[in-house]
Short mmCIF file of C-alpha atoms in Angstrom, two decimals:
data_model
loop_
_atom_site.label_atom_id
_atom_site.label_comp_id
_atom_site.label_asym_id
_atom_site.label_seq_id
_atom_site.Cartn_x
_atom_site.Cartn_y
_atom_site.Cartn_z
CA UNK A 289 21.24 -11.67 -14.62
CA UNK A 290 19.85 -10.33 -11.57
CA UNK A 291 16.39 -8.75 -12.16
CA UNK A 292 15.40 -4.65 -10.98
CA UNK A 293 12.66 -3.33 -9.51
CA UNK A 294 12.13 0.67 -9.75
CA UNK A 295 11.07 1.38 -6.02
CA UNK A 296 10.31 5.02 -4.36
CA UNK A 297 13.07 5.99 -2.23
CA UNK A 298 11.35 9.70 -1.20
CA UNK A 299 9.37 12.05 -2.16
CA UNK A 300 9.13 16.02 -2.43
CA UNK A 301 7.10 19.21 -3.67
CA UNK A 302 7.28 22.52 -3.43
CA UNK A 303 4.50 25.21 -4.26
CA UNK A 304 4.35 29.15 -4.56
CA UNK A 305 4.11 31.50 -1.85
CA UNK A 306 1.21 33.19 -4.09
CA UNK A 307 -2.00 31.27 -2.83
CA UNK A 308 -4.77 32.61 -5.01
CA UNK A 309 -8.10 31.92 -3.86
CA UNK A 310 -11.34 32.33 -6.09
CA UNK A 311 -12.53 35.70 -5.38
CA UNK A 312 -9.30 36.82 -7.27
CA UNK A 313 -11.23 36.19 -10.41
CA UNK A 314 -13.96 38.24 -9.71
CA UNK A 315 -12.46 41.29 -10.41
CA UNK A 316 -12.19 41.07 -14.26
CA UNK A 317 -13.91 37.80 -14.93
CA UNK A 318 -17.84 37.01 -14.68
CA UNK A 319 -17.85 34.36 -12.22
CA UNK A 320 -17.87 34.26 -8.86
CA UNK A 321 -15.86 31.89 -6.06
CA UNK A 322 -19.36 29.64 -5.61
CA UNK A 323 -19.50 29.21 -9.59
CA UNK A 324 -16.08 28.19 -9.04
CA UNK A 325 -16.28 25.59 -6.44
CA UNK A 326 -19.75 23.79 -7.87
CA UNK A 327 -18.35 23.46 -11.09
CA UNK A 328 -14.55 22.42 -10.15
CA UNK A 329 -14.15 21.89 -6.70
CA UNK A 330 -11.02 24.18 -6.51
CA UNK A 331 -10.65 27.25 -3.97
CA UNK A 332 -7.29 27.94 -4.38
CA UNK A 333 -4.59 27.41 -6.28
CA UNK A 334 -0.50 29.06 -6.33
CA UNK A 335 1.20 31.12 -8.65
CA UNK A 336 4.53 31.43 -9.16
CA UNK A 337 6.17 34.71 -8.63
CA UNK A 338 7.56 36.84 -11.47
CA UNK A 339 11.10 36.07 -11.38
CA UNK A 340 9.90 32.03 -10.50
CA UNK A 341 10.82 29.79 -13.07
CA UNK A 342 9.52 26.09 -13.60
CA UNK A 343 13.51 25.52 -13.02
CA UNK A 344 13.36 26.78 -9.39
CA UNK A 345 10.24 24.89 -8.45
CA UNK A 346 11.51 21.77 -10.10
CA UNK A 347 15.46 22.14 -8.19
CA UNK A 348 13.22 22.63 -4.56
CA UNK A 349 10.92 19.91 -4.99
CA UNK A 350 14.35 17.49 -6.16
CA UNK A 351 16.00 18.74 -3.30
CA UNK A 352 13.27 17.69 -0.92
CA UNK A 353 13.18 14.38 -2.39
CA UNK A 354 16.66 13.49 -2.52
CA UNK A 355 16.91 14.34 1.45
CA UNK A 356 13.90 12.51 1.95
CA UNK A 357 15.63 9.46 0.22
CA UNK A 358 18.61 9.91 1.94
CA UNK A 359 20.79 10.58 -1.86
CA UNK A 360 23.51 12.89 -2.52
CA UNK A 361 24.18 14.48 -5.77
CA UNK A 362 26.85 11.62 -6.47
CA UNK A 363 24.01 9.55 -6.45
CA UNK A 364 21.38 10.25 -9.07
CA UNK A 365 22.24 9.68 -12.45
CA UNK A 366 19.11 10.05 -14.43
CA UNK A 367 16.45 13.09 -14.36
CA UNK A 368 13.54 13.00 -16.61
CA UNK A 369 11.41 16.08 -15.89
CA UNK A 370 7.95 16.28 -17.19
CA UNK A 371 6.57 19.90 -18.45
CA UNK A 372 4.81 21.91 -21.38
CA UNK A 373 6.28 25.38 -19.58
CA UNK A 374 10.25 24.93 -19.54
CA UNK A 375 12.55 27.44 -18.94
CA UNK A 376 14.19 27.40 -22.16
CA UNK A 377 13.42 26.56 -25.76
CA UNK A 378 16.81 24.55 -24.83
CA UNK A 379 18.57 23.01 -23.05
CA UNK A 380 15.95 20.77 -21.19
CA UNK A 381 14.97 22.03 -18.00
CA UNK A 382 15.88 18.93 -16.83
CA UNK A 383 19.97 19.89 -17.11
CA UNK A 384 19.09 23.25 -15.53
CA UNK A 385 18.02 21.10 -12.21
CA UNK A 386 20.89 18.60 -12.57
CA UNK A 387 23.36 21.10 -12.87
CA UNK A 388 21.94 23.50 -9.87
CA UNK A 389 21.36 20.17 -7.81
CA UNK A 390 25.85 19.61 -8.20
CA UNK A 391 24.99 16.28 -10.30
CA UNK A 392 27.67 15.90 -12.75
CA UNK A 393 27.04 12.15 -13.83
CA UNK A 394 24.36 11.20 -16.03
CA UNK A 395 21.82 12.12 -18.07
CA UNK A 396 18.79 14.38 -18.09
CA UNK A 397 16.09 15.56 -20.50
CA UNK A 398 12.28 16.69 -20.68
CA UNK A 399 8.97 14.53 -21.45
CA UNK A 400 6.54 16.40 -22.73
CA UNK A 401 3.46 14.67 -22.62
CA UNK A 402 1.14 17.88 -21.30
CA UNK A 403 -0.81 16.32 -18.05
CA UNK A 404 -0.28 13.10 -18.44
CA UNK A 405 4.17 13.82 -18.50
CA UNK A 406 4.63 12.58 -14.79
CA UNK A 407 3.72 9.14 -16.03
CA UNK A 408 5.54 9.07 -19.19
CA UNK A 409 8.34 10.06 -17.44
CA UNK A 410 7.55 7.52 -14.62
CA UNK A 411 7.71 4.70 -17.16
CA UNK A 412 10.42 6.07 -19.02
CA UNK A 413 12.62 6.00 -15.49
CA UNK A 414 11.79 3.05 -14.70
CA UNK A 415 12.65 1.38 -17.92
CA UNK A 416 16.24 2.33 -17.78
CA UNK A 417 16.50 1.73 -14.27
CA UNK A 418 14.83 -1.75 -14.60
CA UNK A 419 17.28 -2.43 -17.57
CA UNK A 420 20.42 -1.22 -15.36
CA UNK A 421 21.30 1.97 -17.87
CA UNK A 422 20.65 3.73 -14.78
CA UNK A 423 20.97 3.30 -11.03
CA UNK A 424 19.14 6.36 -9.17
CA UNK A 425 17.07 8.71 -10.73
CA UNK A 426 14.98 12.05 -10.01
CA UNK A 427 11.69 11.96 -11.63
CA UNK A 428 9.82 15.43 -11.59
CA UNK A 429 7.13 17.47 -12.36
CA UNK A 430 7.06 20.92 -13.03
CA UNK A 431 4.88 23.29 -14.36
CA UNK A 432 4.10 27.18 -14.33
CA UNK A 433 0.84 27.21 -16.41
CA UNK A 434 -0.24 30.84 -15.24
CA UNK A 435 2.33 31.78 -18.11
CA UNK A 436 0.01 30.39 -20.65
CA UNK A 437 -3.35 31.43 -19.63
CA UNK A 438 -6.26 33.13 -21.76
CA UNK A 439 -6.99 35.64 -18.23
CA UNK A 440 -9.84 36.82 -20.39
CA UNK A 441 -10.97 32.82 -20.85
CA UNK A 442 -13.42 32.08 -17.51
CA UNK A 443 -13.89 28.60 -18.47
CA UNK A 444 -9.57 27.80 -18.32
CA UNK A 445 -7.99 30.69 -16.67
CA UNK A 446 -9.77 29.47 -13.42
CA UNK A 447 -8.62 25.67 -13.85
CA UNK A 448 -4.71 26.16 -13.45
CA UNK A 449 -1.97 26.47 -10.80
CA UNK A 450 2.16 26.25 -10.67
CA UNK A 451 4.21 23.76 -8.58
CA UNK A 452 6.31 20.68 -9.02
CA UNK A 453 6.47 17.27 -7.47
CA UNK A 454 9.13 14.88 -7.38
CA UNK A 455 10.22 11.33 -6.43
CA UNK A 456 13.24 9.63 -6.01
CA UNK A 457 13.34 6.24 -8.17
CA UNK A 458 16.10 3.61 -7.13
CA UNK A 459 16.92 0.34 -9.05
CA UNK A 460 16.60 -2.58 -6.52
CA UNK A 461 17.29 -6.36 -7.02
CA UNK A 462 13.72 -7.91 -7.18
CA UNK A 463 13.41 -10.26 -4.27
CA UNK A 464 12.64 -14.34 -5.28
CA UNK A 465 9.85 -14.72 -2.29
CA UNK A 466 8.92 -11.37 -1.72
CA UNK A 467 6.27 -9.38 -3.73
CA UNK A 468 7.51 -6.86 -6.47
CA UNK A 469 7.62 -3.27 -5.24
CA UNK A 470 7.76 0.22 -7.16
CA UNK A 471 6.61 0.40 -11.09
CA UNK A 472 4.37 -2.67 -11.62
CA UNK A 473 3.44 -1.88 -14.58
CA UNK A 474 2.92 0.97 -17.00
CA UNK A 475 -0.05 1.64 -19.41
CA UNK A 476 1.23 4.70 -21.56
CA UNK A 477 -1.25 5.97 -25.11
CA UNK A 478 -1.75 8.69 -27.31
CA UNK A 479 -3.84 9.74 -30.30
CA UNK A 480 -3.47 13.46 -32.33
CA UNK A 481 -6.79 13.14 -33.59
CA UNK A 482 -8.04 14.67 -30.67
CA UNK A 483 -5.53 18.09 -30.24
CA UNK A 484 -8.17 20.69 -31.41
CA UNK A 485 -9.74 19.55 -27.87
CA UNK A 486 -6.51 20.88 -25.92
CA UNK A 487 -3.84 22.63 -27.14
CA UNK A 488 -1.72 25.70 -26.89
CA UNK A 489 -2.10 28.28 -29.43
CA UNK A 490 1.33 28.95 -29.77
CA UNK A 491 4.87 27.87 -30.52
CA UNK A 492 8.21 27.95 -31.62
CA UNK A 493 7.87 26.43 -35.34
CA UNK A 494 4.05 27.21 -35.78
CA UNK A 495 3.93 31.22 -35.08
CA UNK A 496 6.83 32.05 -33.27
CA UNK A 497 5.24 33.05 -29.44
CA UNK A 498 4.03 31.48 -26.47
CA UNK A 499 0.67 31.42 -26.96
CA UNK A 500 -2.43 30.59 -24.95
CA UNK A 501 -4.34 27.50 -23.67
CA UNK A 502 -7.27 26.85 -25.37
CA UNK A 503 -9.48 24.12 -24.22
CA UNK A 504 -13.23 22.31 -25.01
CA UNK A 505 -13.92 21.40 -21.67
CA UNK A 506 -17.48 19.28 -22.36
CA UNK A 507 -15.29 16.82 -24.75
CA UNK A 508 -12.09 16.28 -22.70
CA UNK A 509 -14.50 15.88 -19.69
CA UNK A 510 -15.80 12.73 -21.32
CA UNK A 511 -13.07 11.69 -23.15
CA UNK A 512 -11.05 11.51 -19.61
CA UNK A 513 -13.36 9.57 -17.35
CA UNK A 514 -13.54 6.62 -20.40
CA UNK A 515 -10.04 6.47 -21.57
CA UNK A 516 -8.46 6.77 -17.91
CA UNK A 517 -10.82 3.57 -16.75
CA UNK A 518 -9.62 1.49 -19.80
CA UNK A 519 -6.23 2.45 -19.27
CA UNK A 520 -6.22 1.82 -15.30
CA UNK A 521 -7.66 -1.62 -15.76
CA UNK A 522 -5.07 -2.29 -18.67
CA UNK A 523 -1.98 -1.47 -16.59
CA UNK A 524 -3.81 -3.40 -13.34
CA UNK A 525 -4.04 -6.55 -15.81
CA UNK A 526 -0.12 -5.86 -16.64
CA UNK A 527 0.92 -6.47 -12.80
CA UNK A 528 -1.83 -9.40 -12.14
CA UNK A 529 -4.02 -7.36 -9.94
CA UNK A 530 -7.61 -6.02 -9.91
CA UNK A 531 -9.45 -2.90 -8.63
CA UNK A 532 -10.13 -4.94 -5.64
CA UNK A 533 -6.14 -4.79 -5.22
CA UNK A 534 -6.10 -0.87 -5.28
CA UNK A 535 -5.45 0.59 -1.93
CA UNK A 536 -4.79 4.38 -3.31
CA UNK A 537 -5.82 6.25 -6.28
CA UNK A 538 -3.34 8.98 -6.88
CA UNK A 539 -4.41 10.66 -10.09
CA UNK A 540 -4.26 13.88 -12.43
CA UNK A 541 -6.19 16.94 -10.48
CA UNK A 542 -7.68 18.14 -12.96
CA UNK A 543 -11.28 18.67 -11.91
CA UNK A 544 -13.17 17.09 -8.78
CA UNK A 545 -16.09 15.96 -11.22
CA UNK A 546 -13.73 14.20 -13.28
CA UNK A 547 -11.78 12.38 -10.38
CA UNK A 548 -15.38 10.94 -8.62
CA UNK A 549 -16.68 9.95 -12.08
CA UNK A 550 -13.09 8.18 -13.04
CA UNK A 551 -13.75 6.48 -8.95
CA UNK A 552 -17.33 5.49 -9.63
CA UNK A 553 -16.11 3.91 -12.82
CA UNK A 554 -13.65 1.94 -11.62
CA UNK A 555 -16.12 1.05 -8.67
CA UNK A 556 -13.96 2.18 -6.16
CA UNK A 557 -14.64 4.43 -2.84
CA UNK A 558 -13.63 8.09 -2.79
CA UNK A 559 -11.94 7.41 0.60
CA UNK A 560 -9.15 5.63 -1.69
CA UNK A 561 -8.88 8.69 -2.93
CA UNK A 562 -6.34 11.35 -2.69
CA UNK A 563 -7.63 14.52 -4.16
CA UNK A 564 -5.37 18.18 -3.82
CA UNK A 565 -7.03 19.77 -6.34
CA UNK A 566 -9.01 21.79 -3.96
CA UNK A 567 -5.98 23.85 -2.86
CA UNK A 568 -3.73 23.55 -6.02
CA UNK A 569 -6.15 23.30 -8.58
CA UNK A 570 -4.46 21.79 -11.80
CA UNK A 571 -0.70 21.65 -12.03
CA UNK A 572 -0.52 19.80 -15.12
CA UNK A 573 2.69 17.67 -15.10
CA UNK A 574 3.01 18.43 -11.70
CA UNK A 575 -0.03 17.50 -10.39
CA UNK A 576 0.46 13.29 -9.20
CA UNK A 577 3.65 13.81 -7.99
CA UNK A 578 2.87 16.71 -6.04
CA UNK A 579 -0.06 14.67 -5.03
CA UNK A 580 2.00 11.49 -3.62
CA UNK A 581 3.98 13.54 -1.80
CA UNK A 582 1.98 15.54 0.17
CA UNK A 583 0.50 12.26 1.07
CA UNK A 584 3.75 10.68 1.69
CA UNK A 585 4.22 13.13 4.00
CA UNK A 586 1.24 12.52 6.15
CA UNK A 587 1.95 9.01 6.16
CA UNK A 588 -1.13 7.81 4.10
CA UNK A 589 0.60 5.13 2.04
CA UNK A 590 2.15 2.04 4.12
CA UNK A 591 4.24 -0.96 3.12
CA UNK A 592 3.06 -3.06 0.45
CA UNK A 593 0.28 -0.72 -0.67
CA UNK A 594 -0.67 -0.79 -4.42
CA UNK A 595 -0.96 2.63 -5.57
CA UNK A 596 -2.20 3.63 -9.18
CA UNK A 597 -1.91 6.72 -10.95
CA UNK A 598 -3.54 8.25 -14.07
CA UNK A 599 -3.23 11.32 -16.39
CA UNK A 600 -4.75 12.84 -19.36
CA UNK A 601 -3.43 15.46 -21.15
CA UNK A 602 -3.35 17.36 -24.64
CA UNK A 603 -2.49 15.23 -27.71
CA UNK A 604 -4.59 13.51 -26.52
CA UNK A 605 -1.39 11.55 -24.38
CA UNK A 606 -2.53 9.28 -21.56
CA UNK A 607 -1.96 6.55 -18.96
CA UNK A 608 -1.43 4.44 -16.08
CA UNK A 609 1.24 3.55 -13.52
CA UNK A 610 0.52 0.36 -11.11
CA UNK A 611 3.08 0.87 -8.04
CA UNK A 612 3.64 -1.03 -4.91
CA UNK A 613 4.89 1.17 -2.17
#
């Protein structure tokens, strides 16, 4: 039996219009765009409009990627969306995209692993593509998070942004003298001891609304940087490689202080680095695969490069993806 590989075909994102920069805040909040900056590196970050729906950021982003790839409707037939803010109690969000993309073969459903869903749903792609249940498929990240903000909470209200990121994945015969390319390998963990740390207030079967985020930013801080090295050097070990190996580290923006301590741990340099959290602030699910494909789209990664990304999210859920690009 011949053996897969789950290999990038293209990439694509798409962001609000609304660009909200720091000074917004300062109007009902006591902070101030410096406080901001020091503490989180972010300046801006997008919103999505009122009648914008984590649905209509996910279908632009998927559309973007599937030209990129060079696919047609007729040939994706697996979507696995990653997001805490869907559309819908039900259906998945996932068969809203499929449907408004014309894909009509298939299957398509929601992850929802908070920040860390993007790589859950990365290793849950490439599992069924590597196993042949699936021959093409859209992996996405969505999120609009400013529908779930405390505005009267300085310390999270400030943190969050909207916008979705997406990548086409494509089952490829794995070549006998050639390297593996796409998932290497996938490091994927959770633990609900820790969901008092970060959590939404809020749901369907608990109290019947929404609710808000709520969020003890000290202990995630710290729980992040540790968990996120282990993990990183557990899915490295998976696919053979090292730190030395890393060209590009593509991971959650959440917080700059987070992503320099997670680089100094691993002992890497920041210019492996790519880092959007400055302009998008975080995006939750969203947030890596809007990452890689901004920086797709500048060219930054090149044949062969080994690329690793890594989340944490509420649960706590977190994890690891090793790629070759």
């Amino acid at each position: 039996m011949t053996e897969l590989d789950a290999v990038i075909e293209g990439t694509g994102h798409f962001l609000p219009s609304n660009v909200i920069d720091n000074t917004h805040f300062e109007s009902f909040l006591d902070t101030s765009d410096e406080w901001i900056q020091s503490r989180t590196g972010i300046r801006t970050r997008c919103f999505a409009a009122e009648n914008e729906t984590t649905s209509d950021l996910a279908i632009a982003a998927c559309a973007e990627a599937m030209k990129n790839a060079g696919a047609g409707p007729e040939d994706i037939d697996l979507i696995v969306l990653a997001t805490s803010t869907p559309d819908y109690t039900f259906p998945a969000t996932a068969t809203l995209v499929q449907n408004a993309l014309g894909i009509r073969q298939g299957f398509a459903f929601d992850i929802q692993a908070v920040c860390s869903g993007f790589v859950f749903a990365l290793a849950s792609a490439s599992s069924f593509l590597q196993t042949g249940a699936a021959t093409r498929a859209l992996v996405v990240g969505a999120e609009t998070f400013s529908r779930i903000l405390d505005w009267k909470d300085r310390s999270t209200c400030i943190l969050f942004g909207d916008g979705a990121g997406a990548v086409v994945l494509a089952a490829q015969p794995r070549g006998k003298s050639q390297p593996r390319r796409g998932i290497l390998a996938s490091d994927v963990k959770s633990d609900g001891r820790y969901r008092e740390l970060l959590y939404v207030n809020g749901g369907v079967s608990k109290t019947g609304t929404v609710g808000h985020l709520t969020m003890k930013g000290k202990e995630v801080f710290r729980h992040a940087v540790s968990k996120l090295a282990v993990s990183t050097n557990a899915a490295l070990d998976q696919a053979g490689l090292t730190t030395s190996d890393v060209d590009w580290v593509v991971p959650h923006q959440a917080n700059v202080r987070i992503l320099n301590a997670l680089m100094s741990r691993l002992g890497l340099e920041n210019e492996k680095l790519v880092s959007t959290v400055a302009t998008q602030g975080n995006t939750s699910a969203a947030s890596i695969p809007l990452a890689l494909s901004m920086a797709n789209s500048k060219n930054l990664f090149q044949d062969g490069d080994i690329v690793v990304s890594q989340a944490i999210g509420g649960g706590f859920a977190w994890g690891t993806c090793v790629m070759r690009w």
